[in-house]
Amino acid sequence: MSRFSTAIVIGGSIAGCLAAAAVAPHFDEVLVLDKDKFPESPQQRNGAPQGAHFHALLAAGREAMDELLPGFSEQALELGAAELDSTAEVMRLDRLGWSPRFPSSLKFLMASRPLIEWVIRDRAAAIDTIRFLPGRAVTGVLTTDGAVTGVRTKDGELAADLVIDASGRRSEAPQWLAENGFGQPVETVVNAHWGYASTFVHVPENWEPGFRALACVPFGEGALTPASEKRAMAMWVVEGERRWVLTVQGSAGDYPPSKVEDLLEFVSSIGAPELDRALSEVEFPERIRIWRDTTNRLRDYAGMAERPENFLTIGDAWAAFNPVYGQGMTVSALDARTLSREIADHLREHPGSLRGLAARYYAKNDELVKFCWSSSTALDYRIPDVEVTVDGVPQEVSPGTADFSDRLAAWVSLDKDRYMKFRETTQLLRSDDWLRSDEVVNEIKEKWNELGALVTPR
Ligand SMILES: Cc1cc2nc3c(=O)[nH]c(=O)nc-3n(C[C@H](O)[C@H](O)[C@H](O)COP(=O)(O)OP(=O)(O)OC[C@H]3O[C@@H](n4cnc5c(N)ncnc54)[C@H](O)[C@@H]3O)c2cc1C
C-alpha cells in the first residue's frame, strides 16, 4: 500500500477529527491544526460556540462515527450519554399532533455537543499517526502546479501531500483559493432568520415526565396557535440523569428571548400544556445562550469546473445547514466515511498518486450533500421573508408548499412499519427512493382529501 508523508487537517472539531481518522492509514502523520485550545474534559470551548445548543445525532451519523472511530458509542455511553428508544422514549409534536409511541429497535444516542466532540477527538488522538496542534490558526494555503502543497500559519509554513479544510461555517478557503489564482465555488445562502436560545436545566430526582426527549415542531401554516407558526422547542436528557438540554427556536426573525420568564412565556405560546407542565418542574441554574447564525450556506466545490488537486473540504466548510434540521454532524461523518473508502480505492487504482482524489471525493459525496441541502432549504423556503443569495446576489423566491409532504407524513403515521421506515429515512439510514416511488405517490394522490384532513394540530 502506498503511503504519503503528511496530511494536514484544518480544524480539530467533529468534521476535522473524522476526516483525520479517514485518511490516517495512508500517511506517516496527520497534523490537525486548530486555532483554538482543547479542553481536558468534555466542556464548552470558544472555537465551537454552538456547543451550548442542542445537537441531535442522527442514527446514520452515529453508525459512521462508530465505523471510523470504533468504540465511539461505548465511550460516550460510559461518560454519561443516554441511549433512547426513538419512538417509546421520544415524544414529538408536529402539525399531525403527537407522533405514535411504541417500542422500537431504532435507538438514539443523546449527549451534549461538547461530549460528542470530546469523545471523537479522544478516539482520533488514540490513532498513533494523528497529532493535534492546538493554537495554530491557518491563514492560507500554499500551491504549486495546480495542487495545494501545504498551509500558512502565523508561525510559518507547513508542507503537506493532502490538505483538508474542516474549519467550519466561517471557512476562508474560497478566499485562500482565489489568492492562489484558483476559481471560487459558487456560494448559495438561504436565510430564514432562525434564532436559538438554549440552556442546560436541572430536573427533579427520579423525574418521570413521560418522555426522555421532547421535540415540538408544530410550526408552519395550521400550527397550534398563531404564535407557534414560527416557534419550536426541544429538550432531552444529556450526561447525568438530572441534566437536560433545552433549546427554543423561532424563525422569520421571531427570536426567542434570553431571560427565563420571557423564555417560558415564549414556549407557552406554542400552545401545548405538556411543555408548560414540564418546564414548571425544572430549575434553570445556567444562563441562557443565544445563537442567530443559522443560515444554510453551500459552497459548491463539487460543481467547480477546475479545482486544485490535493485539497478537500468537509463538514460545515463545504455545506453548513440550518441547524434546526440536525444534519451537520451526520453529514460530516458520512462524508468522512466515504473519504476513507474513496482514498483506499483511489490508491489501489493509482498507487503513489493523490491526483484525482478530490474530484472523486466530491463526486461521491455530492448526492448526499445536495439531498440534505434540499431537505433543509425546502422547509426554509416555506418561511415568510426567507432570503436567498447566490454569490451575494439576491434571488427571487417562490414560496414552497407543504401540501404533499404533510400528506406523506400523515400517510406514514397510519402504519407502524411504514412509520419506522420513514424514521429510518429521516435518520439517513435508508434512501428516500421508496417515498418517491409511483406506488407511494399514487396512493397519496388517491387519498389526498382524507390525508389532508389529518393535518390539523391535534
Ligand atoms: C446552533 C447550532 C446547533 C446545531 N445543532 C446541530 C444538531 O442538532 N445536529 C447536528 O448534527 N449538527 C448541528 N449543528 C451543526 C454542527 O455543529 C456541525 O455541523 C458539526 O459540528 C460539524 O462542524 P465542523 O466540524 O465542520 O465545524 P465546527 O464544529 O464549527 O469546527 C470548526 C473548527 O475549526 C477551527 N477553525 C476555524 N478556523 C480555523 C483556522 N483558520 N485555522 C485553524 N482552525 C480553525 C475552529 O476552532 C473549530 O474547532 C448545529 C450548529 C449550530 C450552529
XYZ file of C-alpha atoms and ligand atoms in Angstrom:
511
model
C 0.000 0.000 0.000
C 1.394 3.414 -0.927
C 1.931 5.779 1.957
C 2.495 9.534 1.977
C 4.356 11.732 4.367
C 1.895 14.316 5.736
C -1.793 15.196 5.640
C -2.951 18.442 7.248
C -6.476 18.914 8.562
C -7.565 22.492 9.304
C -9.899 22.377 12.316
C -9.953 19.743 15.054
C -13.683 19.681 15.645
C -16.136 16.973 14.582
C -15.548 17.001 10.812
C -11.785 17.501 11.241
C -11.281 14.572 13.624
C -13.392 12.245 11.484
C -11.531 13.283 8.314
C -8.206 12.716 10.085
C -9.309 9.196 11.046
C -10.466 8.566 7.467
C -7.089 9.314 5.865
C -4.780 8.208 8.706
C -3.955 4.741 7.269
C -2.289 6.363 4.243
C 0.054 8.921 5.889
C 3.061 8.789 8.177
C 1.473 11.667 10.084
C -1.798 13.550 10.071
C -1.477 17.015 11.622
C -4.718 18.519 12.894
C -4.327 22.292 13.304
C -6.879 24.282 15.254
C -6.876 27.947 16.176
C -8.485 27.021 19.498
C -7.120 25.190 22.563
C -8.941 21.994 23.509
C -10.388 21.330 26.992
C -9.135 18.430 29.131
C -12.675 17.118 29.605
C -15.983 17.483 27.736
C -16.581 21.215 28.066
C -17.788 24.146 26.063
C -14.931 25.835 24.144
C -14.569 29.114 22.234
C -13.841 27.527 18.827
C -17.163 25.630 18.844
C -19.611 28.072 20.451
C -22.571 26.115 19.041
C -21.862 23.530 21.759
C -24.195 25.401 24.108
C -27.166 24.391 21.930
C -28.773 21.007 21.476
C -27.085 18.695 18.980
C -29.187 15.789 17.711
C -27.060 12.983 16.309
C -28.891 11.113 13.529
C -28.635 7.317 13.610
C -26.613 7.217 10.369
C -24.104 9.684 11.824
C -23.604 7.535 14.897
C -23.124 4.460 12.730
C -20.462 6.201 10.589
C -18.681 7.551 13.702
C -18.559 4.020 15.140
C -17.093 2.727 11.885
C -14.409 5.432 11.625
C -13.605 5.524 15.337
C -14.546 2.109 16.767
C -15.772 2.344 20.357
C -17.244 5.841 19.925
C -20.718 4.885 21.204
C -19.397 2.789 24.090
C -17.144 5.595 25.323
C -19.912 8.197 25.008
C -22.285 5.962 26.992
C -19.623 5.318 29.652
C -19.232 9.080 30.042
C -22.942 9.530 30.643
C -24.589 9.818 27.220
C -28.047 8.262 27.082
C -29.433 5.731 24.636
C -33.130 6.242 23.962
C -35.759 4.211 22.178
C -36.557 6.551 19.287
C -40.305 6.004 19.460
C -41.104 4.892 23.017
C -38.980 7.456 24.852
C -39.019 10.331 22.387
C -42.195 12.420 22.283
C -42.668 14.523 19.170
C -45.336 17.071 18.395
C -45.866 18.339 14.881
C -48.847 19.541 12.904
C -50.240 16.000 12.869
C -50.296 16.003 16.649
C -48.196 13.726 18.887
C -46.339 11.068 16.942
C -47.047 7.346 17.586
C -45.332 5.873 20.668
C -44.361 2.193 20.727
C -41.166 0.223 21.465
C -38.757 0.012 18.535
C -35.229 -1.159 17.848
C -34.117 2.250 16.467
C -32.055 3.817 19.239
C -30.781 7.389 19.547
C -27.578 8.408 21.297
C -28.277 11.621 23.209
C -25.462 13.731 24.622
C -24.295 17.310 24.781
C -22.317 18.536 21.807
C -19.152 19.051 23.946
C -19.297 15.364 24.954
C -19.795 14.093 21.397
C -16.920 16.237 20.137
C -14.640 15.320 23.030
C -15.121 11.565 22.545
C -14.486 11.884 18.812
C -11.266 13.831 19.429
C -10.149 11.479 22.191
C -10.527 8.460 19.912
C -8.866 10.221 16.975
C -5.947 11.164 19.255
C -5.506 7.479 20.103
C -4.596 6.764 16.444
C -0.803 6.899 16.609
C -0.245 8.841 13.378
C -2.674 11.663 14.275
C -1.163 14.663 16.064
C -3.133 17.693 17.264
C -1.589 21.159 17.058
C -3.927 23.438 19.021
C -3.489 27.217 18.999
C -2.449 27.218 15.290
C -4.711 29.311 13.086
C -4.304 28.645 9.378
C -4.188 31.844 7.326
C -3.826 30.486 3.788
C -2.782 27.588 1.575
C 0.399 27.033 -0.447
C 0.110 25.869 -4.043
C 2.388 24.613 -6.823
C 1.437 23.432 -10.331
C -2.313 23.338 -9.736
C -2.091 21.487 -6.427
C -2.229 22.536 -2.775
C 1.094 21.705 -1.146
C 0.689 22.995 2.393
C -0.694 25.706 4.659
C 0.401 29.036 6.034
C 0.079 29.830 9.745
C 1.266 32.833 11.693
C 4.158 30.672 12.957
C 5.307 29.703 9.461
C 4.530 27.336 6.625
C 3.853 23.598 6.786
C 4.128 21.292 3.772
C 1.614 18.525 3.128
C 0.672 15.965 0.481
C -3.020 16.493 1.228
C -4.844 19.401 2.919
C -8.398 19.040 4.248
C -10.337 22.115 5.282
C -12.647 21.371 8.221
C -12.679 24.884 9.660
C -16.454 25.147 9.886
C -19.141 27.524 8.624
C -16.793 30.515 8.623
C -14.165 28.755 6.487
C -11.995 31.171 4.497
C -10.990 28.536 1.931
C -12.702 30.281 -1.029
C -10.512 33.390 -0.408
C -7.405 31.215 0.037
C -8.076 29.578 -3.334
C -8.642 32.969 -5.013
C -5.365 34.320 -3.550
C -3.610 31.461 -5.353
C -5.279 32.096 -8.710
C -7.978 29.407 -8.495
C -11.679 29.992 -9.040
C -14.090 30.018 -6.107
C -17.060 27.706 -5.596
C -20.494 29.210 -6.224
C -21.921 30.130 -2.836
C -25.664 29.869 -2.130
C -27.070 31.225 1.118
C -30.620 30.610 2.367
C -31.571 32.506 5.487
C -34.945 32.004 7.155
C -33.784 34.065 10.155
C -33.977 31.374 12.792
C -32.722 32.111 16.278
C -31.892 29.793 19.180
C -31.997 30.218 22.948
C -30.568 27.330 24.949
C -29.569 26.310 28.417
C -28.937 23.187 30.474
C -31.716 22.646 33.020
C -31.721 20.632 36.227
C -34.659 18.212 36.541
C -36.079 16.731 39.779
C -34.693 13.441 41.078
C -36.436 10.409 39.520
C -38.309 12.766 37.228
C -40.938 10.989 35.164
C -42.449 13.467 32.734
C -43.452 10.644 30.349
C -40.529 11.137 27.936
C -36.737 11.337 27.924
C -36.691 13.577 24.879
C -39.342 16.000 23.730
C -39.420 17.805 20.395
C -42.153 20.243 19.440
C -42.094 21.372 15.848
C -45.709 22.289 15.106
C -44.684 25.435 13.209
C -45.996 26.444 9.807
C -49.451 27.173 8.495
C -52.090 25.488 10.676
C -49.851 25.388 13.773
C -51.372 25.015 17.228
C -51.598 28.756 17.832
C -50.781 31.827 15.707
C -47.579 32.386 17.729
C -46.437 28.807 17.236
C -46.434 29.172 13.444
C -42.845 30.323 13.806
C -41.767 28.590 17.025
C -40.323 25.261 18.103
C -38.523 23.736 21.078
C -36.851 20.548 22.244
C -35.400 19.197 25.445
C -33.709 15.926 26.325
C -31.555 14.155 28.804
C -27.815 14.607 28.328
C -24.966 13.459 30.583
C -26.288 12.607 34.033
C -29.962 11.815 34.506
C -30.723 15.230 36.019
C -29.049 17.428 33.380
C -31.143 18.147 30.316
C -30.527 20.471 27.403
C -33.311 22.869 26.467
C -33.320 24.673 23.130
C -36.066 27.050 21.991
C -36.235 28.213 18.387
C -38.019 30.931 16.441
C -37.989 31.610 12.685
C -38.614 34.641 10.452
C -36.841 36.860 12.979
C -39.138 35.802 15.850
C -36.115 35.185 18.064
C -36.518 33.511 21.479
C -35.536 35.692 24.465
C -32.675 35.239 26.914
C -34.455 35.707 30.259
C -36.044 32.679 31.935
C -39.515 34.226 32.470
C -39.667 35.526 28.900
C -38.483 32.186 27.536
C -41.196 30.321 29.470
C -43.788 32.684 28.012
C -42.365 32.133 24.519
C -42.632 28.339 24.937
C -46.109 28.656 26.413
C -47.276 30.463 23.279
C -46.690 27.220 21.319
C -49.931 26.038 22.885
C -49.037 22.590 24.255
C -49.772 22.380 28.016
C -47.365 19.406 28.253
C -44.470 21.840 27.677
C -45.595 24.304 30.352
C -46.037 21.451 32.826
C -42.591 20.014 32.125
C -40.814 23.363 32.308
C -42.594 24.358 35.539
C -40.846 21.397 37.226
C -37.244 22.150 36.226
C -34.616 24.553 37.528
C -32.568 26.950 35.421
C -29.112 27.047 37.081
C -27.222 28.186 33.960
C -27.519 31.266 31.785
C -29.483 31.168 28.548
C -27.306 31.439 25.452
C -28.432 32.945 22.179
C -27.481 31.927 18.613
C -28.507 33.720 15.405
C -26.193 32.456 12.623
C -28.493 29.751 11.286
C -28.122 30.291 7.547
C -27.804 27.395 5.126
C -24.564 28.039 3.219
C -23.452 25.783 0.357
C -20.101 26.265 -1.305
C -20.436 24.152 -4.392
C -16.958 22.621 -4.505
C -18.402 19.589 -6.318
C -19.633 21.817 -9.138
C -16.313 23.588 -9.783
C -15.079 23.119 -13.339
C -11.478 23.214 -12.095
C -10.235 22.827 -8.584
C -6.805 22.399 -7.023
C -5.558 18.867 -6.544
C -4.845 17.537 -3.063
C -7.314 19.861 -1.366
C -10.666 18.785 0.116
C -13.300 20.431 2.255
C -15.586 18.644 4.701
C -18.344 19.419 7.183
C -19.667 22.943 7.549
C -16.782 24.306 5.460
C -18.399 22.625 2.463
C -22.104 22.826 3.397
C -23.458 24.375 6.565
C -27.120 23.543 7.077
C -29.698 25.378 9.110
C -29.037 23.549 12.398
C -32.736 23.228 13.122
C -32.750 20.100 10.958
C -29.905 18.405 12.865
C -27.873 17.228 9.873
C -24.399 18.788 10.270
C -22.579 16.209 12.398
C -24.104 13.336 10.454
C -23.189 14.711 7.025
C -19.634 15.285 8.313
C -19.436 11.656 9.450
C -20.924 10.240 6.254
C -18.602 12.382 4.107
C -15.618 11.207 6.152
C -16.662 7.564 5.800
C -16.908 7.988 2.032
C -13.477 9.651 2.087
C -11.955 6.647 3.867
C -13.399 4.325 1.190
C -12.542 6.563 -1.767
C -8.931 7.212 -0.755
C -8.362 3.468 -0.328
C -9.903 2.683 -3.744
C -8.069 5.584 -5.405
C -4.689 4.452 -4.126
C -5.368 0.874 -5.174
C -6.065 2.107 -8.701
C -3.353 4.817 -8.758
C -0.607 3.737 -6.364
C 1.560 6.636 -5.192
C -0.664 9.423 -6.553
C -3.334 11.529 -4.860
C -4.157 13.355 -8.112
C -7.821 12.880 -8.944
C -8.819 12.102 -5.339
C -10.523 15.493 -4.867
C -12.734 15.048 -7.945
C -13.624 11.537 -6.865
C -14.415 12.575 -3.273
C -16.679 15.440 -4.323
C -18.467 13.358 -6.959
C -19.218 10.590 -4.439
C -20.449 12.865 -1.636
C -22.290 15.425 -3.730
C -25.568 13.485 -3.803
C -25.756 13.296 -0.007
C -24.773 16.937 0.480
C -27.319 18.124 -2.101
C -30.032 15.843 -0.672
C -29.557 17.311 2.802
C -29.291 20.783 1.318
C -32.622 20.413 -0.496
C -34.431 18.978 2.507
C -33.257 21.692 4.862
C -33.763 24.569 2.409
C -37.157 23.233 1.196
C -38.507 23.736 4.693
C -36.914 27.162 4.983
C -38.421 28.249 1.642
C -41.827 27.989 3.311
C -40.897 30.529 5.968
C -42.020 34.124 5.307
C -39.336 36.594 4.207
C -36.694 33.928 3.614
C -33.653 35.490 1.905
C -31.693 33.684 -0.786
C -28.468 34.846 -2.433
C -26.144 33.270 -4.967
C -22.622 34.719 -4.798
C -24.124 37.627 -2.854
C -26.812 38.411 -5.449
C -30.385 38.324 -4.040
C -32.670 35.763 -5.733
C -36.428 35.730 -6.292
C -38.016 33.180 -4.001
C -41.166 31.276 -4.891
C -42.668 30.129 -1.604
C -42.699 26.345 -1.193
C -45.769 24.367 -0.229
C -46.156 21.607 2.313
C -49.246 20.068 0.697
C -47.530 16.870 -0.387
C -45.053 16.476 2.481
C -47.833 16.996 5.039
C -49.917 14.252 3.451
C -46.898 11.987 3.237
C -46.281 12.473 6.955
C -49.962 11.712 7.621
C -49.793 8.581 5.447
C -46.721 7.149 7.206
C -48.219 7.797 10.637
C -51.131 5.415 9.855
C -48.986 2.286 9.860
C -46.249 1.254 12.311
C -43.940 -0.421 9.766
C -44.286 2.454 7.351
C -43.650 4.909 10.148
C -40.425 3.126 11.160
C -39.268 3.016 7.542
C -39.912 6.745 7.347
C -37.951 7.374 10.562
C -35.032 5.381 9.137
C -35.182 7.582 6.043
C -35.123 10.813 8.046
C -32.241 9.360 10.090
C -30.392 8.898 6.749
C -30.186 5.129 7.303
C -32.209 4.421 4.177
C -32.600 6.180 0.822
C -35.822 8.103 0.174
C -36.395 6.328 -3.167
C -39.354 4.404 -1.754
C -41.057 7.654 -0.714
C -40.757 8.936 -4.263
C -41.909 5.692 -5.900
C -45.019 5.757 -8.136
C -46.727 3.382 -5.748
C -46.450 5.743 -2.774
C -47.070 8.947 -4.724
C -50.188 7.493 -6.390
C -51.605 6.257 -3.093
C -51.170 9.705 -1.571
C -52.849 11.337 -4.553
C -55.770 8.900 -4.286
C -56.240 9.663 -0.591
C -55.458 13.386 -0.916
C -58.512 14.782 0.911
C -58.630 12.046 3.539
C -54.929 12.588 4.413
C -55.285 16.376 4.232
C -57.978 16.193 6.912
C -55.421 14.606 9.294
C -53.101 17.610 9.051
C -54.655 19.532 11.886
C -52.997 20.492 15.158
C -54.468 17.617 17.269
C -26.636 26.422 16.969
C -26.251 25.155 16.253
C -26.909 23.969 16.533
C -26.574 22.813 15.836
N -27.283 21.667 16.066
C -26.948 20.540 15.387
C -27.666 19.333 15.606
O -28.663 19.282 16.340
N -27.234 18.219 14.960
C -26.170 18.239 14.093
O -25.808 17.202 13.535
N -25.494 19.379 13.852
C -25.870 20.514 14.468
N -25.172 21.669 14.220
C -24.085 21.640 13.216
C -22.812 21.097 13.826
O -22.373 21.911 14.878
C -21.727 20.999 12.740
O -22.285 20.599 11.525
C -20.682 19.990 13.125
O -20.107 20.353 14.335
C -19.553 19.879 12.097
O -18.893 21.060 12.126
P -17.399 21.225 11.666
O -16.528 20.248 12.357
O -17.415 21.260 10.180
O -17.103 22.714 12.167
P -17.025 23.274 13.639
O -17.587 22.347 14.631
O -17.601 24.643 13.587
O -15.465 23.377 13.903
C -14.589 24.153 13.163
C -13.220 24.062 13.859
O -12.258 24.754 13.054
C -11.466 25.591 13.882
N -11.011 26.671 12.999
C -11.752 27.638 12.404
N -10.986 28.409 11.631
C -9.726 27.919 11.720
C -8.487 28.294 11.125
N -8.384 29.320 10.279
N -7.394 27.581 11.447
C -7.444 26.527 12.303
N -8.611 26.134 12.893
C -9.730 26.820 12.589
C -12.397 26.019 14.990
O -11.689 26.404 16.144
C -13.199 24.733 15.218
O -12.558 23.886 16.135
C -25.515 22.845 14.882
C -24.849 24.038 14.614
C -25.240 25.182 15.274
C -24.542 26.467 14.893
